[in-house]
Amino acid sequence: MAAKRSGAQNKQFQQTSVRLQPVQEASREPLLSRERIVATAVELLDAQGIGGLTMRRLADRLGSGVMSLYWHVDNKEDVFDLALDAVLEYRGPPQTIEPQDWRGEVVHMLEDWRASMLRHPWSASLLPRRALGPNILSRLELLSKTLSRAGVADAELNAAIWSLWNYVMGATITRASFDLSDDERATAQLRLTRLSERYPTIERSRLLLDNDWDGAFRKGLDFLLDGLAPRQ
Amino acid sequence: MAAKRSGAQNKQFQQTSVRLQPVQEASREPLLSRERIVATAVELLDAQGIGGLTMRRLADRLGSGVMSLYWHVDNKEDVFDLALDAVLEYRGPPQTIEPQDWRGEVVHMLEDWRASMLRHPWSASLLPRRALGPNILSRLELLSKTLSRAGVADAELNAAIWSLWNYVMGATITRASFDLSDDERATAQLRLTRLSERYPTIERSRLLLDNDWDGAFRKGLDFLLDGLAPRQ
DNA sequence: GATTGACTCGTACGTCGTACGGTGTAATGG
DNA sequence: CCATTACACCGTACGACGTACGAGTCAATC
């Protein structure tokens, strides 16, 4: 009859009620935990893509019954949200960046963000449709603070933040989806070649095959930053 | 025993074999057709979102059995591809734009593209993971030709096209996902307010609530174009 | 010894995409 | 005129999915 825990998680260790018998430890470790579930979900998503995450498969990997997951997690959407945020943590800029170099800080954070999503290609397409977790909010907060410090007026701050967000998301989603299916892309280019009388220009430039994604990303980002805030 | 039609569609009217008895028409019109299926799929997607499209629901709306769809369509992914491309047709710039105004042409096509996707909010998030249909390829071809005409070097053409693509896709996917759930967004901002000690800057600027999306889109696009090609 | 709460799980239901094979009808051609 | 063929349609059934429901186990507490 246990009333299912609603949303908020146990946090069994927040009250530092002194555990008696600290000696025997193996007995009372619960098999499942939010952390273990999320970590395994990320593994599964990395290995099998977005369609590969299944409550049954997840439980299998964890060696538990399917319904046991629901004690720790509200539903599958919850798992997605948690996995997504887990992948978006930011540890801050390296020490090599001067504190007054706002542009370097912004670029580092955004490139790190993009790299994190490309390491987990399912995450990019997921981010726009899910609620914003704490880690992505921290990134936005940092972005906001840094731009403000760089002299962007309050009235233009939101527009600047969303412009950068949009650019990073668009670039990363596109890039990630191209990674997913190298052969599909080749097939598409082949189909394109067959129709080259209809699309001669993009066929000639091998649009679907040749692109320096990283360089193009950095270049467009620079253009955007040039426009959004005065060059230092 | 009919060998299921593979991929390519009937095109029963391509051979202009003269139909006898043009008088009685009602008898020989097939109930289903690719066009009717696609049109109804778009209706369903517009009304119920991406999760609302179901082969069963689609068949219901069309007054047919579920499996009848599969005569005209390979599978559900096929339906998605067709619906997506159906929504992305481009009719070209209005006459008010001078032929030598390459920038006006590009901006018009990109804004029209964005508007088309926002009219069908499911389309934006679908586009990156699906194959490129003829209509989106036409848009890319036009973009490529116009930029080339504007003086963008061949070596930089692909990077320029993808930069614009990325920007448009990012802006539109984000915008569309925000449209989907006005209340979710308000809830998020509320949750944010409760945590305002952690995210003071974005809370103060009401990042999740206040933004001039259309203006910001246009502004960022201008910055990008400024960088990609010389101002006229 | 009884109660409570934390945690685990099996069964079952409704929904989904679609493989398989059958039905009916118009066109064909002998 | 009948047999064959191709087209268009559809019912049944299967395996997979998310998850509601309620029952089980076990340690801590009263």
Short mmCIF file of C-alpha atoms (C1' of nucleotides) in Angstrom, two decimals:
data_model
loop_
_atom_site.label_atom_id
_atom_site.label_comp_id
_atom_site.label_asym_id
_atom_site.label_seq_id
_atom_site.Cartn_x
_atom_site.Cartn_y
_atom_site.Cartn_z
CA MET A 1 0.00 0.00 0.00
CA ALA A 2 3.04 2.19 -0.06
CA ALA A 3 2.02 5.53 -1.50
CA LYS A 4 4.25 5.85 -4.54
CA ARG A 5 6.83 8.47 -3.99
CA SER A 6 5.71 11.53 -5.91
CA GLY A 7 8.31 13.17 -8.06
CA ALA A 8 10.86 14.13 -5.50
CA GLN A 9 13.27 11.37 -4.69
CA ASN A 10 14.02 9.66 -1.47
CA LYS A 11 17.17 11.47 -0.47
CA GLN A 12 17.59 8.88 2.19
CA PHE A 13 20.95 10.31 3.14
CA GLN A 14 19.98 13.93 3.60
CA GLN A 15 19.09 13.48 7.24
CA THR A 16 22.41 12.54 8.71
CA SER A 17 20.77 10.33 11.24
CA VAL A 18 23.70 8.32 12.48
CA ARG A 19 23.49 4.86 11.07
CA LEU A 20 24.10 2.26 13.71
CA GLN A 21 26.09 -0.80 12.74
CA PRO A 22 28.29 0.87 10.17
CA VAL A 23 30.03 -2.47 9.90
CA GLN A 24 27.70 -4.54 7.81
CA GLU A 25 27.27 -2.61 4.61
CA ALA A 26 26.44 -5.09 1.88
CA SER A 27 23.05 -6.00 3.28
CA ARG A 28 21.20 -2.69 3.05
CA GLU A 29 22.34 -1.27 -0.28
CA PRO A 30 19.21 -1.00 -2.41
CA LEU A 31 19.68 -2.72 -5.75
CA LEU A 32 18.31 0.20 -7.70
CA SER A 33 18.87 3.91 -7.40
CA ARG A 34 18.08 6.95 -9.44
CA GLU A 35 21.76 7.35 -10.26
CA ARG A 36 22.19 3.79 -11.43
CA ILE A 37 19.07 3.98 -13.53
CA VAL A 38 20.13 7.22 -15.18
CA ALA A 39 23.66 6.01 -15.85
CA THR A 40 22.38 2.84 -17.44
CA ALA A 41 19.85 4.78 -19.48
CA VAL A 42 22.65 6.92 -20.88
CA GLU A 43 24.61 3.79 -21.77
CA LEU A 44 21.61 2.35 -23.55
CA LEU A 45 20.90 5.56 -25.41
CA ASP A 46 24.52 5.86 -26.49
CA ALA A 47 24.56 2.30 -27.73
CA GLN A 48 21.16 1.99 -29.34
CA GLY A 49 19.88 5.48 -29.97
CA ILE A 50 16.68 7.05 -28.89
CA GLY A 51 14.50 4.16 -29.95
CA GLY A 52 16.71 1.72 -28.07
CA LEU A 53 15.71 2.94 -24.65
CA THR A 54 12.95 0.74 -23.33
CA MET A 55 11.83 0.28 -19.80
CA ARG A 56 12.14 -3.47 -20.24
CA ARG A 57 15.64 -3.28 -21.67
CA LEU A 58 16.65 -0.83 -18.98
CA ALA A 59 15.42 -3.19 -16.28
CA ASP A 60 17.18 -6.11 -17.93
CA ARG A 61 20.51 -4.30 -17.87
CA LEU A 62 19.99 -3.43 -14.27
CA GLY A 63 19.05 -6.96 -13.35
CA SER A 64 15.71 -5.91 -11.94
CA GLY A 65 12.05 -6.25 -12.76
CA VAL A 66 10.53 -3.66 -15.02
CA MET A 67 8.10 -2.28 -12.49
CA SER A 68 10.79 -1.75 -9.93
CA LEU A 69 12.03 1.17 -11.96
CA TYR A 70 8.83 3.02 -11.25
CA TRP A 71 9.66 3.28 -7.60
CA HIS A 72 12.60 5.51 -8.40
CA VAL A 73 11.31 7.22 -11.48
CA ASP A 74 7.94 8.69 -12.46
CA ASN A 75 7.81 7.37 -16.00
CA LYS A 76 9.81 7.07 -19.17
CA GLU A 77 9.76 10.81 -19.84
CA ASP A 78 11.34 11.28 -16.46
CA VAL A 79 14.16 8.96 -17.47
CA PHE A 80 14.72 11.02 -20.61
CA ASP A 81 14.83 14.25 -18.63
CA LEU A 82 17.31 12.88 -16.15
CA ALA A 83 19.54 11.29 -18.77
CA LEU A 84 19.52 14.49 -20.77
CA ASP A 85 20.52 16.67 -17.88
CA ALA A 86 23.14 14.19 -16.74
CA VAL A 87 24.91 14.65 -20.04
CA LEU A 88 24.92 18.43 -20.00
CA GLU A 89 26.99 19.19 -16.94
CA TYR A 90 29.52 22.02 -17.31
CA ARG A 91 32.69 22.25 -15.29
CA GLY A 92 33.60 25.79 -16.26
CA PRO A 93 36.33 27.23 -18.45
CA PRO A 94 39.95 26.10 -18.13
CA GLN A 95 42.40 28.27 -16.25
CA THR A 96 44.08 29.23 -19.50
CA ILE A 97 41.24 31.64 -20.18
CA GLU A 98 41.67 35.07 -18.64
CA PRO A 99 38.74 36.11 -16.47
CA GLN A 100 38.21 39.29 -18.46
CA ASP A 101 38.10 37.42 -21.78
CA TRP A 102 34.32 37.20 -21.99
CA ARG A 103 34.38 36.07 -25.58
CA GLY A 104 36.71 33.21 -24.85
CA GLU A 105 34.50 32.14 -21.98
CA VAL A 106 31.36 32.16 -24.10
CA VAL A 107 33.00 30.31 -26.95
CA HIS A 108 34.42 27.70 -24.60
CA MET A 109 31.11 27.03 -22.95
CA LEU A 110 29.24 26.79 -26.24
CA GLU A 111 31.82 24.53 -27.87
CA ASP A 112 31.86 22.33 -24.79
CA TRP A 113 28.08 22.18 -24.89
CA ARG A 114 28.11 21.16 -28.53
CA ALA A 115 30.83 18.57 -27.89
CA SER A 116 28.85 17.08 -25.02
CA MET A 117 25.80 16.66 -27.19
CA LEU A 118 27.79 15.16 -30.03
CA ARG A 119 29.24 12.62 -27.62
CA HIS A 120 25.62 11.56 -27.00
CA PRO A 121 23.93 12.16 -30.33
CA TRP A 122 20.45 11.39 -29.02
CA SER A 123 20.66 14.32 -26.64
CA ALA A 124 20.60 17.16 -29.15
CA SER A 125 17.26 16.33 -30.68
CA LEU A 126 15.81 15.66 -27.26
CA LEU A 127 16.77 18.92 -25.61
CA PRO A 128 14.31 21.27 -27.32
CA ARG A 129 11.23 19.25 -26.46
CA ARG A 130 12.04 18.53 -22.85
CA ALA A 131 11.97 20.67 -19.77
CA LEU A 132 15.17 22.52 -18.97
CA GLY A 133 17.12 20.72 -16.27
CA PRO A 134 19.46 22.32 -13.76
CA ASN A 135 22.60 21.78 -15.78
CA ILE A 136 21.34 23.46 -18.90
CA LEU A 137 19.91 26.26 -16.78
CA SER A 138 23.33 26.78 -15.25
CA ARG A 139 24.80 27.12 -18.70
CA LEU A 140 22.19 29.71 -19.60
CA GLU A 141 22.84 31.55 -16.38
CA LEU A 142 26.54 31.65 -17.10
CA LEU A 143 25.92 32.80 -20.65
CA SER A 144 23.61 35.52 -19.42
CA LYS A 145 26.04 36.77 -16.80
CA THR A 146 28.97 36.78 -19.17
CA LEU A 147 27.18 38.64 -21.92
CA SER A 148 25.88 41.15 -19.43
CA ARG A 149 29.38 41.68 -18.16
CA ALA A 150 30.53 42.14 -21.74
CA GLY A 151 28.26 45.10 -22.16
CA VAL A 152 25.16 43.65 -23.79
CA ALA A 153 22.22 45.82 -22.76
CA ASP A 154 19.50 44.24 -20.66
CA ALA A 155 16.93 44.90 -23.35
CA GLU A 156 18.91 42.85 -25.84
CA LEU A 157 20.08 40.15 -23.50
CA ASN A 158 17.30 37.65 -24.13
CA ALA A 159 17.55 38.03 -27.88
CA ALA A 160 21.30 37.51 -27.72
CA ILE A 161 21.01 34.41 -25.56
CA TRP A 162 18.37 32.83 -27.76
CA SER A 163 20.29 33.63 -30.91
CA LEU A 164 23.27 31.74 -29.57
CA TRP A 165 21.08 28.93 -28.28
CA ASN A 166 19.39 28.63 -31.66
CA TYR A 167 22.64 28.56 -33.52
CA VAL A 168 24.23 25.95 -31.29
CA MET A 169 21.13 23.77 -31.28
CA GLY A 170 20.65 23.94 -35.02
CA ALA A 171 24.25 23.14 -35.74
CA THR A 172 24.37 20.29 -33.27
CA ILE A 173 21.08 18.67 -34.14
CA THR A 174 21.99 18.71 -37.79
CA ARG A 175 25.46 17.41 -37.18
CA ALA A 176 24.26 14.68 -34.86
CA SER A 177 21.64 13.47 -37.30
CA PHE A 178 24.25 13.27 -40.01
CA ASP A 179 26.46 11.21 -37.77
CA LEU A 180 23.72 8.78 -37.13
CA SER A 181 23.55 7.58 -40.69
CA ASP A 182 26.62 7.94 -42.80
CA ASP A 183 25.31 5.48 -45.34
CA GLU A 184 21.90 7.08 -45.49
CA ARG A 185 23.65 10.30 -46.34
CA ALA A 186 25.67 8.63 -49.05
CA THR A 187 22.48 7.10 -50.41
CA ALA A 188 20.86 10.51 -50.42
CA GLN A 189 23.78 12.00 -52.30
CA LEU A 190 23.55 9.15 -54.77
CA ARG A 191 19.85 9.77 -55.28
CA LEU A 192 20.79 13.39 -55.70
CA THR A 193 23.29 12.56 -58.39
CA ARG A 194 20.63 10.73 -60.32
CA LEU A 195 18.54 13.87 -60.19
CA SER A 196 21.45 16.13 -60.92
CA GLU A 197 19.57 17.91 -63.65
CA ARG A 198 17.16 19.14 -61.00
CA TYR A 199 19.68 20.09 -58.32
CA PRO A 200 22.87 20.80 -60.25
CA THR A 201 24.46 23.25 -57.85
CA ILE A 202 24.22 21.29 -54.63
CA GLU A 203 25.12 18.14 -56.51
CA ARG A 204 28.28 19.72 -57.85
CA SER A 205 29.38 21.03 -54.47
CA ARG A 206 28.73 17.65 -52.83
CA LEU A 207 26.73 19.45 -50.17
CA LEU A 208 25.70 16.28 -48.42
CA LEU A 209 29.18 14.84 -48.26
CA ASP A 210 31.84 17.49 -47.88
CA ASN A 211 31.73 19.91 -45.04
CA ASP A 212 34.08 21.06 -42.35
CA TRP A 213 31.49 20.99 -39.59
CA ASP A 214 33.72 22.13 -36.78
CA GLY A 215 35.26 24.96 -38.73
CA ALA A 216 31.91 26.12 -40.06
CA PHE A 217 30.46 26.06 -36.58
CA ARG A 218 33.22 28.21 -35.20
CA LYS A 219 33.06 30.63 -38.11
CA GLY A 220 29.32 31.19 -37.90
CA LEU A 221 29.58 31.57 -34.14
CA ASP A 222 32.15 34.30 -34.61
CA PHE A 223 29.91 36.14 -37.06
CA LEU A 224 27.06 35.96 -34.62
CA LEU A 225 29.15 37.20 -31.71
CA ASP A 226 30.54 40.01 -33.81
CA GLY A 227 27.03 41.18 -34.41
CA LEU A 228 25.67 40.60 -30.94
CA ALA A 229 28.40 42.35 -28.97
CA PRO A 230 31.25 44.68 -29.84
CA ARG A 231 34.54 43.03 -30.59
CA GLN A 232 37.07 43.51 -27.85
CA MET B 1 -0.68 -12.63 -54.30
CA ALA B 2 -0.16 -9.19 -55.63
CA ALA B 3 3.50 -8.30 -55.32
CA LYS B 4 3.33 -5.25 -53.07
CA ARG B 5 4.24 -2.16 -54.94
CA SER B 6 7.81 -1.36 -53.96
CA GLY B 7 8.48 2.21 -53.04
CA ALA B 8 7.58 3.96 -56.25
CA GLN B 9 3.94 4.73 -56.57
CA ASN B 10 1.44 3.60 -59.11
CA LYS B 11 1.31 6.69 -61.25
CA GLN B 12 -1.72 5.19 -62.85
CA PHE B 13 -2.31 8.33 -64.83
CA GLN B 14 1.13 8.69 -66.34
CA GLN B 15 0.27 6.55 -69.31
CA THR B 16 -2.42 8.55 -70.98
CA SER B 17 -4.17 5.45 -72.17
CA VAL B 18 -7.49 6.83 -73.21
CA ARG B 19 -10.07 5.87 -70.68
CA LEU B 20 -13.20 4.58 -72.31
CA GLN B 21 -16.52 5.48 -70.72
CA PRO B 22 -15.47 8.86 -69.36
CA VAL B 23 -19.09 9.19 -68.32
CA GLN B 24 -19.28 7.01 -65.24
CA GLU B 25 -16.69 8.43 -62.92
CA ALA B 26 -17.76 7.50 -59.40
CA SER B 27 -17.22 3.79 -59.89
CA ARG B 28 -13.52 3.65 -60.62
CA GLU B 29 -12.05 6.25 -58.34
CA PRO B 30 -9.91 4.37 -55.85
CA LEU B 31 -10.90 5.22 -52.33
CA LEU B 32 -7.36 5.79 -51.17
CA SER B 33 -4.48 7.55 -52.79
CA ARG B 34 -1.06 8.70 -51.74
CA GLU B 35 -2.22 12.31 -51.89
CA ARG B 36 -5.27 11.73 -49.72
CA ILE B 37 -3.23 9.80 -47.19
CA VAL B 38 -0.59 12.50 -46.98
CA ALA B 39 -3.12 15.32 -46.71
CA THR B 40 -4.94 13.55 -43.92
CA ALA B 41 -1.69 12.77 -42.15
CA VAL B 42 -0.83 16.47 -42.16
CA GLU B 43 -4.26 17.27 -40.71
CA LEU B 44 -3.75 14.74 -37.98
CA LEU B 45 -0.25 15.96 -37.19
CA ASP B 46 -1.42 19.55 -37.05
CA ALA B 47 -4.27 18.65 -34.73
CA GLN B 48 -2.64 16.12 -32.44
CA GLY B 49 1.08 16.58 -32.76
CA ILE B 50 3.69 14.04 -33.60
CA GLY B 51 2.39 11.42 -31.20
CA GLY B 52 -1.10 11.79 -32.58
CA LEU B 53 -0.30 10.21 -35.92
CA THR B 54 -1.21 6.58 -35.83
CA MET B 55 -1.83 4.25 -38.71
CA ARG B 56 -5.12 3.25 -37.14
CA ARG B 57 -6.26 6.82 -36.60
CA LEU B 58 -5.17 7.71 -40.09
CA ALA B 59 -7.20 4.88 -41.55
CA ASP B 60 -10.20 5.83 -39.43
CA ARG B 61 -10.17 9.37 -40.77
CA LEU B 62 -9.92 8.06 -44.28
CA GLY B 63 -12.74 5.59 -43.76
CA SER B 64 -10.57 2.65 -44.69
CA GLY B 65 -9.02 -0.37 -43.06
CA VAL B 66 -5.61 0.05 -41.52
CA MET B 67 -3.83 -2.36 -43.76
CA SER B 68 -5.14 -0.70 -46.87
CA LEU B 69 -2.76 2.15 -46.23
CA TYR B 70 0.14 -0.16 -46.83
CA TRP B 71 -0.81 -0.57 -50.43
CA HIS B 72 -0.04 3.08 -51.05
CA VAL B 73 2.70 3.64 -48.52
CA ASP B 74 5.70 1.62 -47.40
CA ASN B 75 5.38 2.18 -43.68
CA LYS B 76 4.85 4.88 -41.11
CA GLU B 77 8.22 6.46 -41.71
CA ASP B 78 7.22 6.87 -45.31
CA VAL B 79 4.13 8.77 -44.19
CA PHE B 80 6.30 11.07 -42.12
CA ASP B 81 8.64 11.73 -45.01
CA LEU B 82 5.79 12.52 -47.37
CA ALA B 83 3.95 14.74 -44.91
CA LEU B 84 7.13 16.58 -44.14
CA ASP B 85 7.97 17.31 -47.72
CA ALA B 86 4.38 18.26 -48.49
CA VAL B 87 4.64 21.06 -45.98
CA LEU B 88 7.89 22.48 -47.30
CA GLU B 89 6.97 23.54 -50.80
CA TYR B 90 8.33 26.89 -51.93
CA ARG B 91 6.64 29.03 -54.55
CA GLY B 92 9.48 31.47 -55.04
CA PRO B 93 9.96 35.09 -54.08
CA PRO B 94 7.25 37.67 -54.78
CA GLN B 95 7.62 39.98 -57.76
CA THR B 96 8.34 42.87 -55.46
CA ILE B 97 11.86 41.55 -55.02
CA GLU B 98 14.33 42.69 -57.68
CA PRO B 99 16.12 39.82 -59.38
CA GLN B 100 19.52 41.24 -58.51
CA ASP B 101 18.64 41.56 -54.81
CA TRP B 102 20.22 38.29 -53.73
CA ARG B 103 19.96 39.13 -50.07
CA GLY B 104 16.26 39.84 -50.29
CA GLU B 105 15.76 36.55 -52.09
CA VAL B 106 17.65 34.57 -49.50
CA VAL B 107 15.91 36.24 -46.59
CA HIS B 108 12.50 35.70 -48.17
CA MET B 109 13.09 32.02 -48.78
CA LEU B 110 14.45 31.44 -45.28
CA GLU B 111 11.66 33.35 -43.56
CA ASP B 112 9.08 31.53 -45.65
CA TRP B 113 10.71 28.25 -44.72
CA ARG B 114 10.59 29.11 -41.05
CA ALA B 115 6.97 30.26 -41.33
CA SER B 116 5.98 27.02 -43.05
CA MET B 117 7.48 24.97 -40.28
CA LEU B 118 5.85 27.06 -37.58
CA ARG B 119 2.49 26.55 -39.25
CA HIS B 120 3.11 22.83 -38.71
CA PRO B 121 5.10 22.71 -35.50
CA TRP B 122 5.74 18.98 -35.73
CA SER B 123 7.69 19.47 -38.93
CA ALA B 124 10.68 21.31 -37.55
CA SER B 125 11.82 18.64 -35.15
CA LEU B 126 11.19 15.99 -37.79
CA LEU B 127 13.23 17.49 -40.58
CA PRO B 128 16.75 16.83 -39.28
CA ARG B 129 16.23 13.13 -38.74
CA ARG B 130 14.47 12.35 -42.01
CA ALA B 131 15.71 12.06 -45.54
CA LEU B 132 15.69 15.26 -47.56
CA GLY B 133 12.67 15.35 -49.85
CA PRO B 134 12.45 17.13 -53.19
CA ASN B 135 10.96 20.32 -51.80
CA ILE B 136 13.66 20.91 -49.23
CA LEU B 137 16.29 20.02 -51.82
CA SER B 138 14.84 22.65 -54.11
CA ARG B 139 15.18 25.20 -51.37
CA LEU B 140 18.80 24.22 -50.87
CA GLU B 141 19.43 24.40 -54.57
CA LEU B 142 17.95 27.87 -54.72
CA LEU B 143 20.01 28.95 -51.74
CA SER B 144 23.14 27.57 -53.28
CA LYS B 145 22.54 29.26 -56.62
CA THR B 146 21.70 32.58 -55.06
CA LEU B 147 24.72 32.66 -52.78
CA SER B 148 26.94 31.63 -55.64
CA ARG B 149 25.53 34.45 -57.73
CA ALA B 150 26.17 36.79 -54.81
CA GLY B 151 29.85 36.10 -54.97
CA VAL B 152 30.36 33.42 -52.35
CA ALA B 153 33.36 31.36 -53.38
CA ASP B 154 32.80 27.71 -54.23
CA ALA B 155 35.11 26.64 -51.43
CA GLU B 156 32.96 28.40 -48.88
CA LEU B 157 29.60 27.61 -50.35
CA ASN B 158 28.85 24.50 -48.35
CA ALA B 159 29.85 26.10 -45.08
CA ALA B 160 27.66 29.10 -45.83
CA ILE B 161 24.64 26.97 -46.71
CA TRP B 162 24.96 24.83 -43.62
CA SER B 163 25.44 27.86 -41.40
CA LEU B 164 22.17 29.26 -42.61
CA TRP B 165 20.47 25.89 -42.39
CA ASN B 166 21.68 25.44 -38.85
CA TYR B 167 20.53 28.85 -37.78
CA VAL B 168 17.07 28.48 -39.30
CA MET B 169 16.62 24.97 -37.92
CA GLY B 170 17.75 25.89 -34.44
CA ALA B 171 15.56 28.95 -34.26
CA THR B 172 12.54 27.15 -35.61
CA ILE B 173 12.83 23.98 -33.59
CA THR B 174 13.20 26.01 -30.41
CA ARG B 175 10.38 28.32 -31.27
CA ALA B 176 8.08 25.47 -32.25
CA SER B 177 8.74 23.58 -29.06
CA PHE B 178 7.96 26.66 -27.04
CA ASP B 179 4.70 27.06 -28.87
CA LEU B 180 3.69 23.54 -28.09
CA SER B 181 3.48 24.15 -24.40
CA ASP B 182 2.82 27.66 -23.23
CA ASP B 183 1.84 26.46 -19.80
CA GLU B 184 4.79 24.15 -19.47
CA ARG B 185 6.97 27.16 -20.13
CA ALA B 186 5.18 29.20 -17.50
CA THR B 187 5.59 26.32 -15.08
CA ALA B 188 9.28 26.20 -15.86
CA GLN B 189 9.65 29.92 -15.25
CA LEU B 190 7.82 29.47 -11.95
CA ARG B 191 10.11 26.68 -10.93
CA LEU B 192 12.94 28.98 -11.96
CA THR B 193 11.65 31.73 -9.72
CA ARG B 194 11.65 29.41 -6.78
CA LEU B 195 15.30 28.71 -7.51
CA SER B 196 16.10 32.31 -8.19
CA GLU B 197 19.06 32.29 -5.90
CA ARG B 198 20.67 29.79 -8.24
CA TYR B 199 19.78 31.42 -11.53
CA PRO B 200 19.36 35.09 -10.69
CA THR B 201 20.24 36.58 -14.05
CA ILE B 202 17.98 34.56 -16.29
CA GLU B 203 15.24 34.79 -13.74
CA ARG B 204 15.44 38.57 -13.68
CA SER B 205 15.36 38.87 -17.46
CA ARG B 206 12.40 36.48 -17.69
CA LEU B 207 14.31 34.54 -20.30
CA LEU B 208 11.66 31.87 -20.63
CA LEU B 209 8.79 34.28 -21.03
CA ASP B 210 9.80 37.44 -22.83
CA ASN B 211 11.33 37.31 -26.23
CA ASP B 212 10.68 38.87 -29.58
CA TRP B 213 11.22 35.70 -31.54
CA ASP B 214 10.58 37.10 -34.98
CA GLY B 215 12.75 40.14 -34.45
CA ALA B 216 15.55 38.13 -32.92
CA PHE B 217 15.43 35.68 -35.79
CA ARG B 218 15.74 38.42 -38.35
CA LYS B 219 18.52 40.16 -36.47
CA GLY B 220 20.65 37.04 -36.07
CA LEU B 221 20.08 36.18 -39.69
CA ASP B 222 21.37 39.58 -40.71
CA PHE B 223 24.49 39.15 -38.61
CA LEU B 224 25.13 35.82 -40.19
CA LEU B 225 24.63 37.09 -43.73
CA ASP B 226 26.87 40.06 -43.01
CA GLY B 227 29.59 37.66 -42.11
CA LEU B 228 28.99 35.13 -44.86
CA ALA B 229 28.84 37.47 -47.81
CA PRO B 230 29.74 41.11 -48.42
CA ARG B 231 26.97 43.62 -47.87
CA GLN B 232 25.62 45.05 -51.04
"C1'" DG C 1 4.89 -9.30 18.43
"C1'" DA C 2 2.58 -5.93 15.57
"C1'" DT C 3 3.07 -2.08 12.59
"C1'" DT C 4 5.17 0.75 9.34
"C1'" DG C 5 7.68 2.20 5.53
"C1'" DA C 6 11.15 1.30 1.80
"C1'" DC C 7 11.74 -1.33 -1.97
"C1'" DT C 8 10.86 -5.06 -5.48
"C1'" DC C 9 8.12 -7.44 -8.73
"C1'" DG C 10 4.40 -10.39 -11.75
"C1'" DT C 11 0.34 -10.02 -14.13
"C1'" DA C 12 -2.56 -7.81 -17.11
"C1'" DC C 13 -4.49 -4.17 -20.15
"C1'" DG C 14 -4.65 -1.24 -23.93
"C1'" DT C 15 -2.05 0.52 -27.81
"C1'" DC C 16 1.14 0.39 -31.39
"C1'" DG C 17 3.35 -1.07 -36.31
"C1'" DT C 18 2.90 -4.37 -39.57
"C1'" DA C 19 3.43 -9.55 -41.71
"C1'" DC C 20 0.51 -12.60 -43.85
"C1'" DG C 21 -2.93 -14.11 -46.55
"C1'" DG C 22 -7.57 -13.65 -48.34
"C1'" DT C 23 -11.45 -11.09 -50.98
"C1'" DG C 24 -13.60 -8.70 -54.64
"C1'" DT C 25 -13.50 -6.33 -59.02
"C1'" DA C 26 -12.08 -4.55 -63.55
"C1'" DA C 27 -9.16 -5.34 -67.44
"C1'" DT C 28 -7.18 -8.52 -70.56
"C1'" DG C 29 -6.76 -12.01 -74.01
"C1'" DG C 30 -7.71 -16.38 -75.70
"C1'" DC D 1 -17.67 -16.30 -72.90
"C1'" DC D 2 -14.59 -17.83 -69.64
"C1'" DA D 3 -9.87 -17.87 -67.43
"C1'" DT D 4 -6.22 -15.18 -65.97
"C1'" DT D 5 -4.13 -11.37 -64.10
"C1'" DA D 6 -3.28 -7.06 -61.68
"C1'" DC D 7 -5.10 -3.73 -58.63
"C1'" DA D 8 -7.10 -2.22 -54.40
"C1'" DC D 9 -8.71 -3.33 -50.05
"C1'" DC D 10 -8.99 -5.50 -45.52
"C1'" DG D 11 -9.27 -8.89 -40.98
"C1'" DT D 12 -6.61 -11.42 -38.03
"C1'" DA D 13 -2.77 -12.07 -35.39
"C1'" DC D 14 1.89 -11.33 -33.35
"C1'" DG D 15 5.32 -9.28 -30.75
"C1'" DA D 16 6.70 -5.07 -28.46
"C1'" DC D 17 5.67 -1.20 -25.83
"C1'" DG D 18 4.36 1.91 -21.30
"C1'" DT D 19 2.41 1.38 -17.10
"C1'" DA D 20 -1.83 0.63 -13.45
"C1'" DC D 21 -2.62 -2.38 -9.83
"C1'" DG D 22 -1.76 -4.90 -6.05
"C1'" DA D 23 0.95 -8.25 -3.70
"C1'" DG D 24 5.29 -9.60 -1.88
"C1'" DT D 25 9.89 -9.08 1.24
"C1'" DC D 26 12.59 -7.28 4.80
"C1'" DA D 27 14.51 -4.06 8.23
"C1'" DA D 28 13.34 -0.50 11.54
"C1'" DT D 29 10.34 1.04 14.95
"C1'" DC D 30 6.91 1.06 18.52
#
